[in-house]
mmCIF file of C-alpha atoms in Angstrom:
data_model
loop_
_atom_site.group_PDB
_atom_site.id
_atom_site.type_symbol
_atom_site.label_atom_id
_atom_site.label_comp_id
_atom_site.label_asym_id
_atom_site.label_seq_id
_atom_site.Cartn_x
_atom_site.Cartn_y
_atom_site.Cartn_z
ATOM 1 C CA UNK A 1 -26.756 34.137 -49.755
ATOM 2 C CA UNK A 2 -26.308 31.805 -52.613
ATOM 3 C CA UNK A 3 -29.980 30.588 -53.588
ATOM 4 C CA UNK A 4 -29.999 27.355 -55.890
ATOM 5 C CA UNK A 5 -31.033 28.232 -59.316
ATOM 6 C CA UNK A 6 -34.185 26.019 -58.680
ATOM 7 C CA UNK A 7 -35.027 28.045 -55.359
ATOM 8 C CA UNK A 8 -38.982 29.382 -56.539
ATOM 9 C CA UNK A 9 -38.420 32.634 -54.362
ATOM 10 C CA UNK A 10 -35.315 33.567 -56.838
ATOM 11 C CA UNK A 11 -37.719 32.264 -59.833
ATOM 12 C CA UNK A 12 -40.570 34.192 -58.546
ATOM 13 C CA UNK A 13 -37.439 37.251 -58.242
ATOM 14 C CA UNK A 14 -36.435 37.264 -61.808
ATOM 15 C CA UNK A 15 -40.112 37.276 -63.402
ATOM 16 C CA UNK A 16 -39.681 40.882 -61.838
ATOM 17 C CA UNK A 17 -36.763 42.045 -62.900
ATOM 18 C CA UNK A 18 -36.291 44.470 -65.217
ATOM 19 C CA UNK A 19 -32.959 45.603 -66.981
ATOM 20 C CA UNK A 20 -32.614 48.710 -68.784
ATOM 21 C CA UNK A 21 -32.181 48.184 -72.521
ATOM 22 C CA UNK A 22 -28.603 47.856 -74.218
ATOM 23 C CA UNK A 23 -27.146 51.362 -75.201
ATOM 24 C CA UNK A 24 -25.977 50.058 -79.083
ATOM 25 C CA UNK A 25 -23.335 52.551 -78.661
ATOM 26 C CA UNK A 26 -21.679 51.440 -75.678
ATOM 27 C CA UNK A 27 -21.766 47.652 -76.516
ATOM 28 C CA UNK A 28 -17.905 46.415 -76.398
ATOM 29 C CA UNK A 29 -16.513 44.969 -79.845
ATOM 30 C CA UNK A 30 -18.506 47.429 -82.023
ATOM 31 C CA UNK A 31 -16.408 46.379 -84.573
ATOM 32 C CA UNK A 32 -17.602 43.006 -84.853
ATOM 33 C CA UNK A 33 -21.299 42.077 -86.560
ATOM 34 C CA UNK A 34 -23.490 39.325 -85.643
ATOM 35 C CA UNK A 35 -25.713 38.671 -87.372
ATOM 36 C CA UNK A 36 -28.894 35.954 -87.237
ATOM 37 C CA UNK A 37 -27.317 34.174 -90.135
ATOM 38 C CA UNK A 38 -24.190 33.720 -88.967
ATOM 39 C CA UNK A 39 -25.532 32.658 -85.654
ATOM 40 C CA UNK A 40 -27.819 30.053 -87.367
ATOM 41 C CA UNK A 41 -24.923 28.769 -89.577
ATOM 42 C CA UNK A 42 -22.678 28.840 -86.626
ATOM 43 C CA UNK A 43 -25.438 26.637 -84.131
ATOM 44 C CA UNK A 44 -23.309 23.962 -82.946
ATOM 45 C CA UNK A 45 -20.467 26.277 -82.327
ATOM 46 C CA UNK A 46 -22.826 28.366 -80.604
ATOM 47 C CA UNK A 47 -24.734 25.725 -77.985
ATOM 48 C CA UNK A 48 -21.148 24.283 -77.567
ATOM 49 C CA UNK A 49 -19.561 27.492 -76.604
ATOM 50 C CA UNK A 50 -22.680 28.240 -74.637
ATOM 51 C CA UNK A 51 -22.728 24.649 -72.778
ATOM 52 C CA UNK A 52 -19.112 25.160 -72.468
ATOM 53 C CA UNK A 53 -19.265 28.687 -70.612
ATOM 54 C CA UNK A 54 -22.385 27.192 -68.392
ATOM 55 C CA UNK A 55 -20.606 23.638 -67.063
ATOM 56 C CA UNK A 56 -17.395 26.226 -66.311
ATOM 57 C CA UNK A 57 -19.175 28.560 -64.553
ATOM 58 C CA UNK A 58 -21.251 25.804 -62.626
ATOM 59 C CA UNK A 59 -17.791 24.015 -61.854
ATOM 60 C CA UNK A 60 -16.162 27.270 -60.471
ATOM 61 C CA UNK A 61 -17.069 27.847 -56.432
ATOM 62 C CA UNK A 62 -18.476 31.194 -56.173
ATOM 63 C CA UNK A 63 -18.694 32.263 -59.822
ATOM 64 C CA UNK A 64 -20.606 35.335 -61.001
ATOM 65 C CA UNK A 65 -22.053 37.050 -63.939
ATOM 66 C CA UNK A 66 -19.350 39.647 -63.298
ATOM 67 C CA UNK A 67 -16.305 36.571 -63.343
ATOM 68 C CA UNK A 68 -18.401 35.009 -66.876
ATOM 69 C CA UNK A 69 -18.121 38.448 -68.380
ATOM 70 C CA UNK A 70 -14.287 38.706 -67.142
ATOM 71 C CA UNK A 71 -13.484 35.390 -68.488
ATOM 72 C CA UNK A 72 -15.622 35.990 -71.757
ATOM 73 C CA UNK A 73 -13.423 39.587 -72.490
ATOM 74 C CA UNK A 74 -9.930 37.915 -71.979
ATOM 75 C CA UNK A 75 -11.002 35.150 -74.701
ATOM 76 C CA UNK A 76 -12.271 37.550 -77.267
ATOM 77 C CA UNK A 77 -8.740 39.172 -76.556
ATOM 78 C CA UNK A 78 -6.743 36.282 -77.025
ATOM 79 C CA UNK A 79 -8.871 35.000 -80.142
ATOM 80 C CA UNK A 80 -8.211 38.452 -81.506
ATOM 81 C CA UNK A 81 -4.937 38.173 -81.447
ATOM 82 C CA UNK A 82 -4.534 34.656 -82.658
ATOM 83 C CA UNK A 83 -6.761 36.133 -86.075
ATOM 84 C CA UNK A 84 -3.682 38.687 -86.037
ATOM 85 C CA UNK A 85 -1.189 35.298 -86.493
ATOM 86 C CA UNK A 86 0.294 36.145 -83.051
ATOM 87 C CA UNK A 87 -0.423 33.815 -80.221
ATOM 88 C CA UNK A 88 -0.998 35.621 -76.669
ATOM 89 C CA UNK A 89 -2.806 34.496 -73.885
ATOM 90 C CA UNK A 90 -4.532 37.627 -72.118
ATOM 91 C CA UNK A 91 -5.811 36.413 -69.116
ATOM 92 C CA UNK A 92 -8.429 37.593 -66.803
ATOM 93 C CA UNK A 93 -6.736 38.892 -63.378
ATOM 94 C CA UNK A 94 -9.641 37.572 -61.057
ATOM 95 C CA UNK A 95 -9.269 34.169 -60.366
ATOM 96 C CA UNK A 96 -12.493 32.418 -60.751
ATOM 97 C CA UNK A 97 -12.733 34.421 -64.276
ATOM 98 C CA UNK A 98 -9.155 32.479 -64.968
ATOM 99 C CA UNK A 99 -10.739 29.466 -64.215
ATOM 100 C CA UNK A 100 -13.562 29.757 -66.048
ATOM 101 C CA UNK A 101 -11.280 30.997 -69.161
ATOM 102 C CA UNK A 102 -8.859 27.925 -68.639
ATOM 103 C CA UNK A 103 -12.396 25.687 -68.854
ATOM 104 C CA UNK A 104 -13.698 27.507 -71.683
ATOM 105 C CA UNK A 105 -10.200 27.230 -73.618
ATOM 106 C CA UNK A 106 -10.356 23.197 -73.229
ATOM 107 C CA UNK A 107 -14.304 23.380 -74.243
ATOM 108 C CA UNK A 108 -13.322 25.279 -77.623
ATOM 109 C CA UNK A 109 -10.313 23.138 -78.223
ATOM 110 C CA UNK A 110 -12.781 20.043 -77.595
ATOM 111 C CA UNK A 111 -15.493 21.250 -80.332
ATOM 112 C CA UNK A 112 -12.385 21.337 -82.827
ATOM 113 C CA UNK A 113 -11.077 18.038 -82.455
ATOM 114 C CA UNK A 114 -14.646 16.881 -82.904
ATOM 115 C CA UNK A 115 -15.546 18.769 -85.427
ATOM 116 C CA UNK A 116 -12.172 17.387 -87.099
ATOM 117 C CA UNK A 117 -13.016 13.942 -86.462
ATOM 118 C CA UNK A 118 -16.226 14.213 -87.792
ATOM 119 C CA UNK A 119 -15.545 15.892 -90.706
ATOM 120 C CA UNK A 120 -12.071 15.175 -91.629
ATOM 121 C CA UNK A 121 -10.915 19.203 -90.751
ATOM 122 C CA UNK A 122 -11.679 21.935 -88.904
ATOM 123 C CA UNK A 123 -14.379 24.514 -90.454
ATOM 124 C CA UNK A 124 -14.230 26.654 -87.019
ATOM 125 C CA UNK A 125 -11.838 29.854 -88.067
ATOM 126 C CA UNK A 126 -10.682 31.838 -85.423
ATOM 127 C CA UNK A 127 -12.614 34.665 -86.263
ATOM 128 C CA UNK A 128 -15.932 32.585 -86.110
ATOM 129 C CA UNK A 129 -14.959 31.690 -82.522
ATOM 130 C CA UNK A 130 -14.416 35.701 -81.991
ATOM 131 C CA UNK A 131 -18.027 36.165 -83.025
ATOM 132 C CA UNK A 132 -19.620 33.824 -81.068
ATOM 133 C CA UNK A 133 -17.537 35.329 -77.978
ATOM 134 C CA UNK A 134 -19.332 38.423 -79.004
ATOM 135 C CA UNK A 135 -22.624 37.334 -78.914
ATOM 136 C CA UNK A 136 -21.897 35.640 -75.909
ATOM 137 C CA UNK A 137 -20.552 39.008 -74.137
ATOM 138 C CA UNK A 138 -23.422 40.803 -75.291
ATOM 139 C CA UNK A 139 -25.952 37.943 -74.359
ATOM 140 C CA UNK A 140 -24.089 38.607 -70.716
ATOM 141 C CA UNK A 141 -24.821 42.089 -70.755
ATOM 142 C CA UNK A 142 -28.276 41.964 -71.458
ATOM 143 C CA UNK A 143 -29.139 39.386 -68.960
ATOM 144 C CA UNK A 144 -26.658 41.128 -66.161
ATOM 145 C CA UNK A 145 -29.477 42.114 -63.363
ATOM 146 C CA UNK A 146 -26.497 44.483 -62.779
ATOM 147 C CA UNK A 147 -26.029 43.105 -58.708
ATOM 148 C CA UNK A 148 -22.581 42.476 -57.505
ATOM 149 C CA UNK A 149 -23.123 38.811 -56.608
ATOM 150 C CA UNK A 150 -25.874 38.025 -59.510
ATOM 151 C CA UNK A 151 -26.385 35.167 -61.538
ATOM 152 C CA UNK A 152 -29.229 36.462 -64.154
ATOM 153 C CA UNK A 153 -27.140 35.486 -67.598
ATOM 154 C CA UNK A 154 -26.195 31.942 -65.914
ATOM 155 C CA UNK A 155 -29.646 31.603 -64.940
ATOM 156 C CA UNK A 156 -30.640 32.176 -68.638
ATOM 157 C CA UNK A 157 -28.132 30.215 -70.222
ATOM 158 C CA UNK A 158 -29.521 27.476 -68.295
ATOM 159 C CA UNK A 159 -32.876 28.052 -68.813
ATOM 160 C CA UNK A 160 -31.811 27.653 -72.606
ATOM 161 C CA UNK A 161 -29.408 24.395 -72.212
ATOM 162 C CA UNK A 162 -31.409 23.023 -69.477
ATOM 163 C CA UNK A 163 -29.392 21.014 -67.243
ATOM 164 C CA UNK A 164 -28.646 17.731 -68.643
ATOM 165 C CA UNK A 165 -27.005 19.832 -71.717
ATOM 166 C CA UNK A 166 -25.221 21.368 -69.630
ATOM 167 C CA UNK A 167 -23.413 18.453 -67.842
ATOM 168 C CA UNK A 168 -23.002 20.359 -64.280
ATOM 169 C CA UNK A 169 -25.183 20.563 -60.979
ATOM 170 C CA UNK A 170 -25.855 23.734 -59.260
ATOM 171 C CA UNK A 171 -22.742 25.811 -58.608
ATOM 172 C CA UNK A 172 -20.390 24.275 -55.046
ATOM 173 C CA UNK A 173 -20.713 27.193 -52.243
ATOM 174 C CA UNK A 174 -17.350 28.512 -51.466
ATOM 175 C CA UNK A 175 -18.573 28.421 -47.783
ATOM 176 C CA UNK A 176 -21.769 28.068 -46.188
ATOM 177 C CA UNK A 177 -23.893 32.047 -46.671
ATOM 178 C CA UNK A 178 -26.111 30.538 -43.268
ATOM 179 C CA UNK A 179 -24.275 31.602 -39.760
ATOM 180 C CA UNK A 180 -25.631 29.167 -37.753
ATOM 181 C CA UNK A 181 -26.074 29.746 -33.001
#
């Protein structure tokens, strides 16, 4: 059953939960540092990318943490290669993870043109964007109540945006989860 973020049995669910801590060693992208200073630099980017993921998620029927995380690796992929000069789309094979990359691919795209209007060019590098990704997949990890159908990390992320920043309503049921006489 899909409970409404807002449901105060799920609320009451999560102030319970507890996650085993991150193993440093077997984060993903070890390669790649984040640090507090380049997330405060990098703020706007950040909420953006973080509002982005959120309304994407929210938008997809029947997203999960597990389809966020999918759509989150095949982006630091492609950014990774774009940083190499080569452009290649890797692309998650589930398809609500697709759909959430496809969203997430406009929302990026969106904070550049902004960010170009604004300023006259684009500070965002590729590699900036790979960062934030990071963070992001970590954030995911960390949050992950590890449950097939859970929604921990979007819970938190819009804990953090609240709604109205995140410009989407609870997620649309991809059926009804109550059998009914």
């Amino acid at each position: 059953m899909d409970c409404p973020f807002d449901c105060p049995f799920l609320q009451e669910a999560r102030k319970h939960e507890h996650s085993a801590p991150l193993n440093a060693d077997e984060l993903p992208n070890k390669d790649i540092r984040v640090t507090e200073e380049f997330l405060e630099e990098h703020e706007p980017l950040m909420v953006w990318a973080m509002s982005s993921l959120l309304a994407a998620a929210l938008d997809t029927p029947g997203a999960v943490d597990s389809d966020v995380r999918d759509a989150i690796e095949a982006l630091i992929r492609t950014q990774r290669t774009l940083q190499s000069g080569v452009y290649y789309e890797t692309r998650p094979e589930n398809a609500l993870a697709n759909h959430i990359f496809d969203k997430m691919q406009e929302g990026l795209a969106e904070f550049r043109k902004e960010e170009r209007e604004e300023t006259g060019i684009s500070r965002t590098r590729d590699g900036d964007v790979v960062i934030v990704l990071v963070f992001l997949q970590r954030l995911a990890l960390d949050r992950s109540n590890g449950r097939p159908r859970g929604r921990a990390f979007l819970d938190s992320l819009r804990g953090f945006l609240g709604d109205a920043a995140a410009g989407a309503a609870e997620p649309k049921p991809s059926s009804s989860p109550l059998i009914l006489p």
